[in-house]
Every structure is written in C-alpha cells, then in structure tokens.
CSV table of C-alpha atoms and ligand atoms in Angstrom, one decimal:
chain,number,residue,atom,x,y,z
A,1,MET,CA,2.7,2.7,-26.1
A,2,LYS,CA,0.1,4.8,-24.5
A,3,ILE,CA,-0.6,3.9,-20.9
A,4,LEU,CA,-3.4,4.9,-18.6
A,5,VAL,CA,-2.8,4.9,-14.8
A,6,ILE,CA,-5.8,5.1,-12.5
A,7,GLY,CA,-5.1,7.0,-9.3
A,8,GLY,CA,-3.6,10.2,-8.1
A,9,GLY,CA,-1.2,9.9,-5.1
A,10,GLY,CA,2.4,9.5,-4.4
A,11,ARG,CA,2.3,5.8,-5.2
A,12,GLU,CA,0.9,6.5,-8.7
A,13,HIS,CA,3.6,9.2,-9.2
A,14,ALA,CA,6.3,6.6,-8.4
A,15,ILE,CA,4.7,4.1,-10.8
A,16,ILE,CA,4.5,6.7,-13.6
A,17,GLN,CA,8.1,7.8,-13.2
A,18,LYS,CA,9.3,4.2,-13.2
A,19,LEU,CA,7.1,3.3,-16.3
A,20,LYS,CA,8.6,6.3,-18.1
A,21,GLU,CA,12.1,4.9,-18.0
A,22,ASP,CA,11.0,2.4,-20.7
A,23,PRO,CA,11.6,3.8,-24.2
A,24,ARG,CA,8.5,2.1,-25.5
A,25,VAL,CA,6.4,4.5,-23.4
A,26,GLU,CA,5.1,7.3,-25.6
A,27,ARG,CA,2.6,8.9,-23.3
A,28,ILE,CA,1.1,8.3,-19.9
A,29,PHE,CA,-2.4,9.5,-18.9
A,30,ALA,CA,-3.4,9.6,-15.2
A,31,LEU,CA,-7.0,9.7,-13.9
A,32,PRO,CA,-7.2,11.9,-11.9
A,33,GLY,CA,-3.5,12.4,-11.3
A,34,ASN,CA,-2.6,15.5,-9.5
A,35,GLY,CA,-0.8,18.8,-9.9
A,36,GLY,CA,2.6,17.2,-9.5
A,37,ILE,CA,1.9,14.1,-11.6
A,38,ALA,CA,1.0,16.6,-14.4
A,39,ALA,CA,4.8,17.1,-14.9
A,40,ASP,CA,5.0,13.4,-16.0
A,41,ALA,CA,1.6,12.5,-17.3
A,42,VAL,CA,-1.4,14.0,-19.0
A,43,CYS,CA,-4.0,14.2,-16.2
A,44,GLY,CA,-7.7,14.0,-16.8
A,45,SER,CA,-10.4,15.1,-14.4
A,46,VAL,CA,-12.1,11.8,-13.9
A,47,SER,CA,-12.3,10.4,-10.4
A,48,ALA,CA,-10.5,7.2,-9.5
A,49,VAL,CA,-13.9,5.5,-8.8
A,50,ASP,CA,-15.8,6.6,-11.9
A,51,ILE,CA,-15.2,3.4,-13.8
A,52,PRO,CA,-17.5,4.1,-16.8
A,53,ALA,CA,-15.8,7.5,-17.4
A,54,GLN,CA,-12.4,5.8,-17.1
A,55,VAL,CA,-13.3,3.3,-19.8
A,56,ALA,CA,-14.6,6.0,-22.0
A,57,PHE,CA,-11.4,8.0,-21.5
A,58,ALA,CA,-9.3,4.9,-22.4
A,59,LYS,CA,-11.3,4.4,-25.6
A,60,ALA,CA,-11.2,8.1,-26.6
A,61,ASN,CA,-7.4,8.2,-26.1
A,62,ALA,CA,-6.8,4.7,-27.7
A,63,VAL,CA,-4.6,3.6,-24.8
A,64,ASP,CA,-2.7,0.3,-25.1
A,65,PHE,CA,-2.3,-0.7,-21.4
A,66,VAL,CA,-4.1,0.2,-18.2
A,67,VAL,CA,-2.7,0.1,-14.7
A,68,VAL,CA,-5.2,0.4,-11.9
A,69,ALA,CA,-3.4,1.3,-8.7
A,70,PRO,CA,-5.8,2.2,-5.8
A,71,ASP,CA,-7.9,-0.3,-3.8
A,72,ASP,CA,-11.3,1.3,-4.4
A,73,PRO,CA,-11.5,0.9,-8.1
A,74,LEU,CA,-10.0,-2.6,-7.9
A,75,VAL,CA,-12.5,-3.7,-5.4
A,76,LEU,CA,-15.3,-2.1,-7.4
A,77,GLY,CA,-14.2,-4.1,-10.5
A,78,ALA,CA,-12.4,-1.6,-12.7
A,79,VAL,CA,-10.1,-4.2,-14.2
A,80,ASP,CA,-13.2,-6.3,-15.2
A,81,ALA,CA,-14.7,-3.3,-16.9
A,82,PHE,CA,-11.5,-2.4,-18.8
A,83,GLU,CA,-11.0,-6.1,-19.8
A,84,ALA,CA,-14.6,-6.3,-21.0
A,85,ALA,CA,-13.9,-3.3,-23.2
A,86,GLY,CA,-10.9,-5.1,-24.7
A,87,PHE,CA,-8.0,-3.4,-22.7
A,88,LEU,CA,-5.0,-5.2,-21.4
A,89,CYS,CA,-4.7,-4.4,-17.7
A,90,PHE,CA,-2.4,-4.6,-14.7
A,91,GLY,CA,-4.4,-5.3,-11.5
A,92,PRO,CA,-6.6,-8.0,-10.0
A,93,ASN,CA,-10.1,-8.7,-11.1
A,94,LYS,CA,-12.9,-7.9,-8.7
A,95,ASN,CA,-13.2,-11.5,-7.5
A,96,ALA,CA,-9.5,-11.5,-6.5
A,97,ALA,CA,-9.4,-7.9,-5.1
A,98,VAL,CA,-11.8,-9.2,-2.4
A,99,ILE,CA,-8.6,-10.4,-0.7
A,100,GLU,CA,-8.3,-6.7,0.5
A,101,GLY,CA,-12.0,-5.8,0.1
A,102,SER,CA,-13.2,-8.2,2.7
A,103,LYS,CA,-11.3,-9.2,5.8
A,104,VAL,CA,-13.8,-12.0,6.5
A,105,PHE,CA,-12.9,-13.4,3.1
A,106,SER,CA,-9.1,-13.2,3.7
A,107,LYS,CA,-9.3,-14.6,7.2
A,108,ASN,CA,-11.4,-17.5,6.0
A,109,LEU,CA,-9.1,-18.1,3.1
A,110,MET,CA,-6.1,-18.2,5.4
A,111,LYS,CA,-7.8,-20.6,7.8
A,112,LYS,CA,-8.9,-22.9,4.9
A,113,TYR,CA,-5.4,-23.0,3.4
A,114,ARG,CA,-3.5,-23.0,6.8
A,115,ILE,CA,-1.7,-19.7,6.1
A,116,PRO,CA,-0.4,-18.4,9.4
A,117,THR,CA,-2.4,-15.4,10.8
A,118,ALA,CA,-3.9,-14.2,14.1
A,119,ALA,CA,-6.7,-16.4,15.5
A,120,TYR,CA,-10.0,-14.8,15.0
A,121,GLU,CA,-13.8,-14.9,15.1
A,122,VAL,CA,-16.3,-13.3,12.7
A,123,PHE,CA,-19.5,-11.5,13.8
A,124,GLU,CA,-22.5,-10.4,11.9
A,125,ASP,CA,-24.6,-9.8,14.9
A,126,LEU,CA,-24.0,-7.0,17.4
A,127,ALA,CA,-25.2,-8.9,20.5
A,128,ALA,CA,-23.0,-11.9,19.7
A,129,ALA,CA,-19.9,-9.6,19.2
A,130,LEU,CA,-20.6,-7.7,22.4
A,131,ASP,CA,-21.0,-11.0,24.2
A,132,TYR,CA,-17.7,-12.2,22.8
A,133,VAL,CA,-15.7,-9.2,24.0
A,134,GLU,CA,-16.8,-9.8,27.6
A,135,ALA,CA,-14.5,-12.8,27.9
A,136,CYS,CA,-12.0,-12.6,24.9
A,137,PRO,CA,-8.2,-12.1,25.5
A,138,LEU,CA,-7.0,-8.5,25.7
A,139,PRO,CA,-5.9,-6.5,23.9
A,140,ALA,CA,-8.4,-7.4,21.3
A,141,VAL,CA,-8.1,-6.3,17.7
A,142,VAL,CA,-11.5,-5.3,16.2
A,143,LYS,CA,-11.6,-4.9,12.4
A,144,ALA,CA,-14.3,-3.8,10.1
A,145,ASP,CA,-14.8,-6.3,7.3
A,146,GLY,CA,-14.7,-3.9,4.3
A,147,LEU,CA,-12.6,-1.0,3.1
A,148,ALA,CA,-12.3,1.9,5.7
A,149,LEU,CA,-9.6,4.2,4.4
A,150,GLY,CA,-7.0,2.3,6.5
A,151,LYS,CA,-8.9,3.3,9.7
A,152,GLY,CA,-11.0,0.2,10.2
A,153,VAL,CA,-8.7,-1.5,12.7
A,154,LEU,CA,-9.0,-0.7,16.4
A,155,ILE,CA,-6.6,-2.2,19.0
A,156,CYS,CA,-8.6,-2.4,22.3
A,157,GLU,CA,-6.7,-2.7,25.6
A,158,THR,CA,-9.8,-2.8,27.8
A,159,ARG,CA,-13.3,-4.4,27.6
A,160,GLU,CA,-14.9,-1.0,27.6
A,161,SER,CA,-12.9,0.1,24.5
A,162,ALA,CA,-13.6,-3.2,22.8
A,163,ARG,CA,-17.4,-2.7,23.4
A,164,ALA,CA,-17.1,0.8,22.1
A,165,ALA,CA,-15.2,-0.4,19.0
A,166,VAL,CA,-17.8,-3.0,18.2
A,167,ARG,CA,-20.7,-0.6,18.7
A,168,SER,CA,-19.1,2.1,16.6
A,169,MET,CA,-18.6,-0.3,13.6
A,170,MET,CA,-21.8,-2.4,13.9
A,171,ALA,CA,-24.4,-0.1,15.4
A,172,ASP,CA,-23.2,3.4,14.5
A,173,ARG,CA,-21.8,2.3,11.1
A,174,LEU,CA,-18.7,4.5,11.5
A,175,PHE,CA,-17.4,3.0,8.3
A,176,GLY,CA,-20.8,2.4,6.7
A,177,GLU,CA,-21.5,-1.0,5.3
A,178,SER,CA,-17.9,-2.0,5.8
A,179,GLY,CA,-18.8,-2.5,9.5
A,180,ALA,CA,-21.8,-4.8,8.9
A,181,ARG,CA,-19.5,-7.6,9.8
A,182,VAL,CA,-16.5,-7.4,12.1
A,183,VAL,CA,-13.5,-9.6,12.7
A,184,ILE,CA,-12.2,-9.8,16.3
A,185,GLU,CA,-8.7,-11.2,16.4
A,186,GLU,CA,-5.8,-12.1,18.6
A,187,PHE,CA,-3.2,-9.3,19.3
A,188,LEU,CA,0.2,-10.2,17.8
A,189,THR,CA,3.5,-8.6,18.5
A,190,GLY,CA,6.7,-8.4,16.6
A,191,PRO,CA,8.3,-6.3,13.9
A,192,GLU,CA,6.1,-5.5,10.9
A,193,VAL,CA,7.3,-6.0,7.3
A,194,SER,CA,5.6,-5.1,4.1
A,195,VAL,CA,6.3,-7.3,1.1
A,196,LEU,CA,4.9,-6.4,-2.3
A,197,ALA,CA,4.9,-9.1,-4.9
A,198,PHE,CA,4.2,-9.4,-8.6
A,199,THR,CA,2.0,-12.3,-9.4
A,200,ASP,CA,0.2,-13.5,-12.5
A,201,GLY,CA,-1.9,-16.0,-10.7
A,202,GLU,CA,0.7,-18.8,-11.0
A,203,THR,CA,4.2,-17.4,-10.5
A,204,ILE,CA,5.1,-15.0,-7.7
A,205,GLU,CA,8.1,-12.6,-7.6
A,206,PRO,CA,8.4,-10.8,-4.2
A,207,MET,CA,9.9,-7.4,-4.4
A,208,VAL,CA,12.4,-6.0,-2.0
A,209,SER,CA,10.9,-5.8,1.5
A,210,SER,CA,10.0,-2.5,3.2
A,211,MET,CA,9.0,-1.0,6.5
A,212,ASP,CA,6.1,1.5,6.8
A,213,HIS,CA,5.7,4.1,9.6
A,214,LYS,CA,2.0,4.4,10.1
A,215,ARG,CA,1.6,6.6,13.1
A,216,ALA,CA,1.6,10.4,12.7
A,217,LEU,CA,4.3,11.3,15.2
A,218,ASP,CA,7.8,10.4,16.2
A,219,GLY,CA,8.3,7.3,18.4
A,220,ASP,CA,5.1,5.7,16.8
A,221,GLU,CA,2.9,8.1,18.7
A,222,GLY,CA,-0.3,9.8,17.5
A,223,LEU,CA,-3.0,8.7,15.2
A,224,ASN,CA,-2.7,6.1,12.4
A,225,THR,CA,-2.1,7.6,9.0
A,226,GLY,CA,-1.8,6.3,5.5
A,227,GLY,CA,1.9,6.1,6.1
A,228,MET,CA,4.5,8.8,7.1
A,229,GLY,CA,7.5,7.2,5.6
A,230,THR,CA,9.2,4.0,4.5
A,231,VAL,CA,12.6,2.3,4.2
A,232,ALA,CA,13.6,-0.6,2.0
A,233,PRO,CA,14.9,-3.2,2.5
A,234,ASN,CA,13.5,-4.0,6.0
A,235,PRO,CA,16.4,-5.3,8.1
A,236,PHE,CA,14.1,-7.6,10.1
A,237,TYR,CA,13.3,-9.5,6.9
A,238,THR,CA,16.4,-11.7,6.7
A,239,GLU,CA,17.0,-14.3,4.0
A,240,ALA,CA,15.8,-17.0,6.4
A,241,VAL,CA,12.6,-15.2,7.1
A,242,ALA,CA,12.1,-14.6,3.3
A,243,ALA,CA,12.5,-18.3,2.6
A,244,ARG,CA,10.0,-19.2,5.3
A,245,CYS,CA,7.5,-16.6,4.0
A,246,MET,CA,7.8,-17.9,0.5
A,247,GLU,CA,7.0,-21.5,1.7
A,248,GLU,CA,4.4,-20.8,4.3
A,249,ILE,CA,2.7,-17.6,3.0
A,250,PHE,CA,3.4,-16.4,-0.5
A,251,LEU,CA,3.1,-19.7,-2.5
A,252,PRO,CA,0.2,-20.9,-0.4
A,253,THR,CA,-1.7,-17.6,-1.0
A,254,VAL,CA,-1.2,-17.7,-4.8
A,255,TYR,CA,-2.3,-21.4,-4.8
A,256,ALA,CA,-5.3,-20.6,-2.5
A,257,MET,CA,-6.6,-17.8,-4.8
A,258,LYS,CA,-6.2,-20.0,-7.9
A,259,SER,CA,-7.9,-22.9,-6.2
A,260,GLU,CA,-10.8,-20.7,-5.3
A,261,GLY,CA,-11.2,-19.7,-8.9
A,262,ARG,CA,-9.9,-16.2,-8.1
A,263,PRO,CA,-6.4,-16.1,-9.7
A,264,PHE,CA,-4.7,-12.9,-8.5
A,265,ARG,CA,-2.9,-10.9,-11.2
A,266,GLY,CA,-1.2,-7.7,-10.2
A,267,CYS,CA,0.6,-6.6,-7.1
A,268,LEU,CA,-0.2,-8.5,-4.0
A,269,TYR,CA,0.8,-6.8,-0.7
A,270,PHE,CA,1.6,-8.9,2.3
A,271,GLY,CA,1.4,-7.1,5.6
A,272,LEU,CA,3.4,-9.4,7.9
A,273,MET,CA,4.2,-9.5,11.5
A,274,LEU,CA,7.3,-11.5,12.5
A,275,THR,CA,6.1,-13.1,15.8
A,276,GLU,CA,8.0,-15.4,18.1
A,277,SER,CA,6.2,-18.3,16.5
A,278,GLY,CA,7.0,-17.2,12.9
A,279,PRO,CA,5.8,-14.8,10.3
A,280,LYS,CA,2.0,-14.2,10.2
A,281,VAL,CA,-0.2,-12.3,7.9
A,282,ILE,CA,-1.7,-9.1,9.4
A,283,GLU,CA,-3.4,-8.1,6.2
A,284,TYR,CA,-3.4,-8.5,2.4
A,285,ASN,CA,-3.8,-5.6,0.1
A,286,CYS,CA,-4.6,-6.0,-3.6
A,287,ARG,CA,-2.2,-3.2,-4.8
A,288,PHE,CA,1.1,-1.5,-4.2
A,289,GLY,CA,1.4,0.1,-0.8
A,290,ASP,CA,1.6,3.8,-0.4
A,291,PRO,CA,4.3,4.9,0.5
A,292,GLU,CA,5.9,1.4,0.1
A,293,ALA,CA,5.9,1.8,-3.7
A,294,GLN,CA,7.9,5.0,-3.3
A,295,VAL,CA,10.9,3.0,-1.9
A,296,VAL,CA,10.5,-0.3,-3.7
A,297,LEU,CA,10.1,0.8,-7.3
A,298,PRO,CA,13.2,3.0,-7.4
A,299,LEU,CA,15.1,-0.2,-6.5
A,300,LEU,CA,13.6,-2.3,-9.3
A,301,GLU,CA,16.3,-2.9,-12.0
A,302,GLY,CA,15.0,-2.9,-15.6
A,303,SER,CA,11.6,-2.0,-16.9
A,304,LEU,CA,8.5,-1.8,-14.8
A,305,LEU,CA,6.5,-1.9,-18.0
A,306,GLU,CA,8.0,-5.2,-19.0
A,307,VAL,CA,7.1,-6.7,-15.6
A,308,MET,CA,3.6,-5.3,-15.7
A,309,LEU,CA,3.0,-6.6,-19.2
A,310,ALA,CA,4.2,-10.0,-18.2
A,311,VAL,CA,1.9,-10.1,-15.2
A,312,ALA,CA,-1.1,-9.0,-17.4
A,313,ARG,CA,-0.3,-11.7,-20.0
A,314,GLY,CA,0.3,-14.5,-17.5
A,315,GLU,CA,3.9,-14.7,-18.5
A,316,LEU,CA,5.7,-13.8,-15.4
A,317,SER,CA,7.7,-17.0,-15.3
A,318,LYS,CA,9.3,-16.0,-18.6
A,319,ILE,CA,11.1,-12.9,-17.3
A,320,ASP,CA,13.7,-12.0,-14.6
A,321,VAL,CA,12.7,-9.6,-12.0
A,322,THR,CA,15.6,-8.1,-10.1
A,323,PHE,CA,16.2,-5.5,-7.4
A,324,SER,CA,19.2,-3.5,-6.6
A,325,LYS,CA,21.1,-4.2,-3.4
A,326,LYS,CA,20.9,-0.5,-2.5
A,327,SER,CA,18.6,1.0,0.1
A,328,ALA,CA,15.9,3.6,-0.2
A,329,CYS,CA,14.1,5.9,2.3
A,330,CYS,CA,10.9,8.0,1.8
A,331,VAL,CA,10.0,10.8,4.2
A,332,ILE,CA,6.5,12.1,3.8
A,333,LEU,CA,5.9,15.8,4.1
A,334,ALA,CA,2.4,16.3,5.4
A,335,SER,CA,0.1,19.2,6.2
A,336,LYS,CA,0.0,20.1,9.9
A,337,GLY,CA,-3.0,18.5,11.4
A,338,TYR,CA,-3.1,15.4,9.2
A,339,PRO,CA,-4.7,12.9,9.5
A,340,GLN,CA,-7.4,15.1,10.9
A,341,HIS,CA,-8.1,18.7,10.0
A,342,TYR,CA,-5.5,20.7,8.0
A,343,GLU,CA,-5.4,23.7,5.7
A,344,LYS,CA,-4.7,23.6,2.0
A,345,GLY,CA,-3.6,25.9,-0.7
A,346,PHE,CA,0.0,26.8,0.4
A,347,PRO,CA,2.5,27.2,-2.4
A,348,ILE,CA,5.2,24.5,-2.5
A,349,THR,CA,8.9,25.3,-3.2
A,350,LEU,CA,10.8,22.4,-4.6
A,351,PRO,CA,14.6,22.3,-5.1
A,352,GLU,CA,15.7,23.6,-8.5
A,353,GLU,CA,17.8,20.5,-9.2
A,354,LEU,CA,17.6,16.9,-7.9
A,355,GLY,CA,20.5,14.6,-7.5
A,356,GLU,CA,20.6,11.4,-9.5
A,357,SER,CA,19.6,9.4,-6.5
A,358,GLU,CA,16.8,11.7,-5.3
A,359,ARG,CA,13.1,11.6,-6.2
A,360,ILE,CA,10.1,13.6,-5.3
A,361,TYR,CA,6.7,11.9,-5.6
A,362,ILE,CA,3.8,14.3,-5.3
A,363,ALA,CA,0.7,13.0,-3.5
A,364,GLY,CA,-1.5,16.0,-2.5
A,365,ALA,CA,-0.8,19.0,-4.6
A,366,ALA,CA,-2.7,21.0,-7.2
A,367,GLU,CA,-1.7,23.5,-9.8
A,368,ARG,CA,-2.9,27.0,-9.2
A,369,ASP,CA,-1.9,29.9,-11.4
A,370,GLY,CA,1.1,28.0,-12.6
A,371,ARG,CA,2.3,27.1,-9.1
A,372,LEU,CA,2.1,23.9,-7.1
A,373,VAL,CA,0.0,24.3,-4.0
A,374,THR,CA,-0.9,21.8,-1.2
A,375,SER,CA,-4.2,20.1,-1.7
A,376,GLY,CA,-4.0,17.1,0.7
A,377,GLY,CA,-2.9,15.7,4.0
A,378,ARG,CA,0.1,13.8,2.7
A,379,VAL,CA,1.6,16.3,0.3
A,380,LEU,CA,4.7,14.6,-1.1
A,381,GLY,CA,7.4,12.0,-0.5
A,382,ALA,CA,11.1,12.9,-0.5
A,383,VAL,CA,13.0,9.8,-1.5
A,384,ALA,CA,16.7,9.0,-1.6
A,385,VAL,CA,18.5,5.8,-2.9
A,386,ALA,CA,21.9,5.1,-1.5
A,387,GLU,CA,24.5,2.3,-1.0
A,388,ASP,CA,23.2,1.6,2.5
A,389,LEU,CA,20.3,2.4,4.8
A,390,PRO,CA,22.1,5.1,6.9
A,391,ALA,CA,23.0,7.0,3.7
A,392,ALA,CA,19.5,6.6,2.3
A,393,VAL,CA,17.8,8.0,5.5
A,394,ALA,CA,20.3,10.9,5.6
A,395,GLY,CA,19.7,11.6,1.9
A,396,ALA,CA,15.9,11.6,2.2
A,397,TYR,CA,16.0,14.1,5.1
A,398,ASP,CA,18.5,16.2,3.2
A,399,LEU,CA,16.0,16.4,0.3
A,400,ALA,CA,13.0,16.9,2.6
A,401,ASP,CA,14.8,19.8,4.3
A,402,ARG,CA,15.2,21.5,0.8
A,403,ILE,CA,11.4,21.4,0.2
A,404,HIS,CA,9.2,24.1,1.7
A,405,PHE,CA,5.6,25.0,2.3
A,406,GLU,CA,3.7,26.6,5.1
A,407,ASN,CA,2.4,24.2,7.8
A,408,ALA,CA,4.6,21.3,6.6
A,409,PHE,CA,5.6,18.6,9.0
A,410,CYS,CA,7.3,15.2,8.8
A,411,ARG,CA,8.4,12.6,11.3
A,412,ARG,CA,12.1,13.0,12.1
A,413,ASP,CA,12.6,9.3,13.0
A,414,ILE,CA,11.8,7.5,9.7
A,415,GLY,CA,14.2,4.5,9.5
A,416,ARG,CA,15.4,4.8,13.2
A,417,ARG,CA,14.1,1.4,14.2
A,418,ALA,CA,15.5,-0.1,11.0
A,419,LEU,CA,18.9,1.4,11.7
A,420,GLU,CA,18.8,0.1,15.3
A,421,ALA,CA,17.9,-3.4,14.1
A,422,ARG,CA,20.7,-3.2,11.5
A,423,ASN,CA,23.1,-2.4,14.3
A,424,GLY,CA,21.8,-5.3,16.3
A,425,GLY,CA,20.0,-3.0,18.8
B,1,AMP,P1,-4.3,-3.1,8.9
B,1,AMP,O1,-5.2,-1.9,8.5
B,1,AMP,O2,-5.0,-4.4,8.9
B,1,AMP,O3,-2.9,-3.0,8.3
B,1,AMP,O4,-4.0,-2.8,10.4
B,1,AMP,C1,-3.4,-1.6,10.8
B,1,AMP,C2,-2.3,-1.9,11.8
B,1,AMP,O5,-2.9,-2.4,13.0
B,1,AMP,C3,-1.3,-2.9,11.4
B,1,AMP,O6,-0.3,-2.3,10.6
B,1,AMP,C4,-0.8,-3.4,12.7
B,1,AMP,O7,0.1,-2.5,13.3
B,1,AMP,C5,-2.0,-3.3,13.6
B,1,AMP,N1,-2.6,-4.6,13.7
B,1,AMP,C6,-3.6,-5.2,12.8
B,1,AMP,N2,-3.9,-6.4,13.2
B,1,AMP,C7,-3.2,-6.7,14.3
B,1,AMP,C8,-3.0,-7.8,15.2
B,1,AMP,N3,-3.7,-8.9,15.0
B,1,AMP,N4,-2.2,-7.7,16.2
B,1,AMP,C9,-1.4,-6.6,16.4
B,1,AMP,N5,-1.5,-5.5,15.7
B,1,AMP,C10,-2.4,-5.6,14.6
B,2,LIG,N1,1.2,1.9,3.6
B,2,LIG,C1,0.1,1.0,3.8
B,2,LIG,C2,-0.8,0.7,2.7
B,2,LIG,O1,-0.6,1.1,1.6
B,2,LIG,O2,-1.8,0.1,3.0
C-alpha cells in the first residue's frame, strides 16, 4: 500500500514510523514532511494547508490511503476533498473537525448533551464581554473561539488582565477571525490528562492515557508551548477514572456528534481535568496530540495501519486495539528562545545507534548539504519505552543527552509530577 500522511512534525514522524511496521506498507509520502521524516518517507514540498495541491499529489502518486494529521487541514476540510476525489482517509470530515475548530461549538455541544465541562458564557459583542468580566468569578479563563496555534487561552487572575484579554482577542484581533467570538469560562483545578481515542463514529477505543508538559520551563514556569514533553500512562488516570470518563464523557461525545449529523471518524483527543467533582473536558482536539502521539503510539501493540483502516471503513468494532503495559517518556529538545524568537540552521548530531526501546521523532529540522539542521522551535523528541515510568523517564533523558545541537534546551523535569503521583506524593 502507498500511504500519504499530511503534516510535518514530530507527531507525523511517530505516525509514519508506526505505520511502517506493517509489512503491507510499500511506501509512505509526507506533505510537507521534514528533513528528519525524509529518512522514513518521501517528502513533497506541498504545504499542510494547500489542499488542492495535496489531492493532486495523491492522484499523481496513486496513493491508497491518506492520513490527515494536523488540525488546520482537518478544520479546512482536507478529508472532504480527498474523499470527494475517491481516496480512503483517516481523519474527521470538516463538519466533525469543528469540535476543535470552534470552542463555541464544543461548549454548546457539551451543554446540550450534559458532558461535564467548565461553566461558560459566549460573547460576540465586545461591550457585553467587557461588562461580564466586571463581575465574573476570578480567575477567569478567556478563550478565542477558533484555532490560535494553541495560544488562544488566557487565564486571567485580575479584572484588568481579563479586560485586556477580551480586548486583545475581540478588538485587536490578536488571533484574527478566531477572536470574533470568545468563551469566558470558570477556572478549574486538578491534574490534567490527555486521552486520545480512535473512533469511527460509533465505536470508541481510548488509547493509553498521557500527560503533557505545556510550559516552556521547569516547574511549569514560562510561556505556554506546543508541549515540551509527555509521559504515558498518566498515573492520575486510574481505572476508576477511566471507567467514569467512558461513561460520562467518551461515549456521550461520540453519541452527541452522531446525533448532530457529524459522526467523528479519526483520532479524538480529550483534554481532561480531574477536578474534585469529577473529570471534566477542558478541550477537544480533532487529531492526535503532539507530543502525546510520540509516547502513545510506541505503546500500541499490533498494526496502526490496521486500526486506521478500520476507523476509515467504519469497522472499528471488528478489531482489537491493545496497548502494552509498559511506559513511555518523550523529552522535547527545543531551540533556545522557543516559543518566542530563536535561531535556526544549527547542525544536529544524532547518536550512531539507537537501542531497541529508543526512538527519535524529528519535528523541526531540514536537510542542508546532506546534514540535518535545526529549522523550528521544537526540534525533536527523544523517546524511551521501558517496563515502568522511572525507567522510561531515565531512558528518555539518557537519549536526549546523546543528541547535540547549538542552542538546544529541554525541560529537566518531564515526568516528575507523574513520578510523585505514582509514589503517592
Ligand atoms: P487549551 O488550549 O484549551 O488546551 O488550554 C490550554 C491550557 O489552559 C490547558 O491545558 C489548561 O492547562 C488551561 N485551561 C484551559 N481551560 C481551563 C479552565 N477552564 N480552567 C483551568 N485551566 C484551563
Ligand atoms: N499537546 C497538546 C496538543 O497537541 O494540542
């Protein structure tokens, strides 16, 4: 089979390496891929949002199956375009990707179907939003309705910062049209858990849970990033919590989307907070998380291709999806200055040999004169799989410390909270 993967980050590299384990896979193409992905797939210089060019590429290369991984093309309707051209696809249609594309949509869906989430109000009018923040509970969480590169959520401790957040989104259009509407919601507390799930619109198969580390610096300090590291499983997500999430969140969400005439087929990402009054949805994403995929997919037993084909064909109930009981940790090596300004173009030195339980997923690197050089903020993920979480964390740092490029930095505390929770701390 010839497979086309849309996207070009560490998540896509993890997907591609896992797909390649299936002997049916002849060749993988990636659009646009990156300099590191080029070792595992044929990369084409088509952007992840140029949907007509992607469809033309798929036709020219006679691909058999398409996997659309990032949020932007999904929300823009890439899967609809591929399906209209006759391709079998993994990923939600545009009318289902809206679960990530519009926070107003997802909040209203949760309210209608009584799925637990933070209490909220929606505003389309600047004056009404400003009025509301004069008396709302603090901290207030102000969210831009649309996609905002993961930056559209501001937690405001004071009225002044809440006013500023509302103005920046609605008046200054910091995130463009994504800020035309805002959601202002209740601030929740508790451990966060990411759960990715395969669903074909009827059946849902949650994957092993994970924990992201979104802030740039140790101790959860510094700016929000796309994610500086992950561990799986997440020790806060016990079997009892998982059973409750299935009952109160996962099944009701699949049912809600189907009932709305928007069956979700693909990977549905539940960003959960385990509050004192139970698990609540912080956000939905219409895709694999990055860097969650980098720890979850190595723990999938069997063929990712088989699961993705079953999802695409609406036959998920016919197969078994199982995960290893091992643990995994991903440490992101980033360019100094990320998520703000950073320099690029530094040569990357990778270890000559990787252990059987080690993986390197390249996110922001290009090939220059036959060498891999840095080309992004998050450069790569160093991943280790091991019998338990302490060994996985130690293994990921051991690998990260054998990778070198100028201006590299990583958090040194990935997995620390998970290890403390595991020790009952
Ligand atoms: P999101 O982009 O929706 O994942 O939000 C980014 C981060 O903001 C989340 O991972 C949470 O840490 C935090 N966050 C979002 N909504 C809330 C909320 N209602 N209460 C507390 N923290 C929140
Ligand atoms: N790691 C968070 C996300 O992919 O949205």
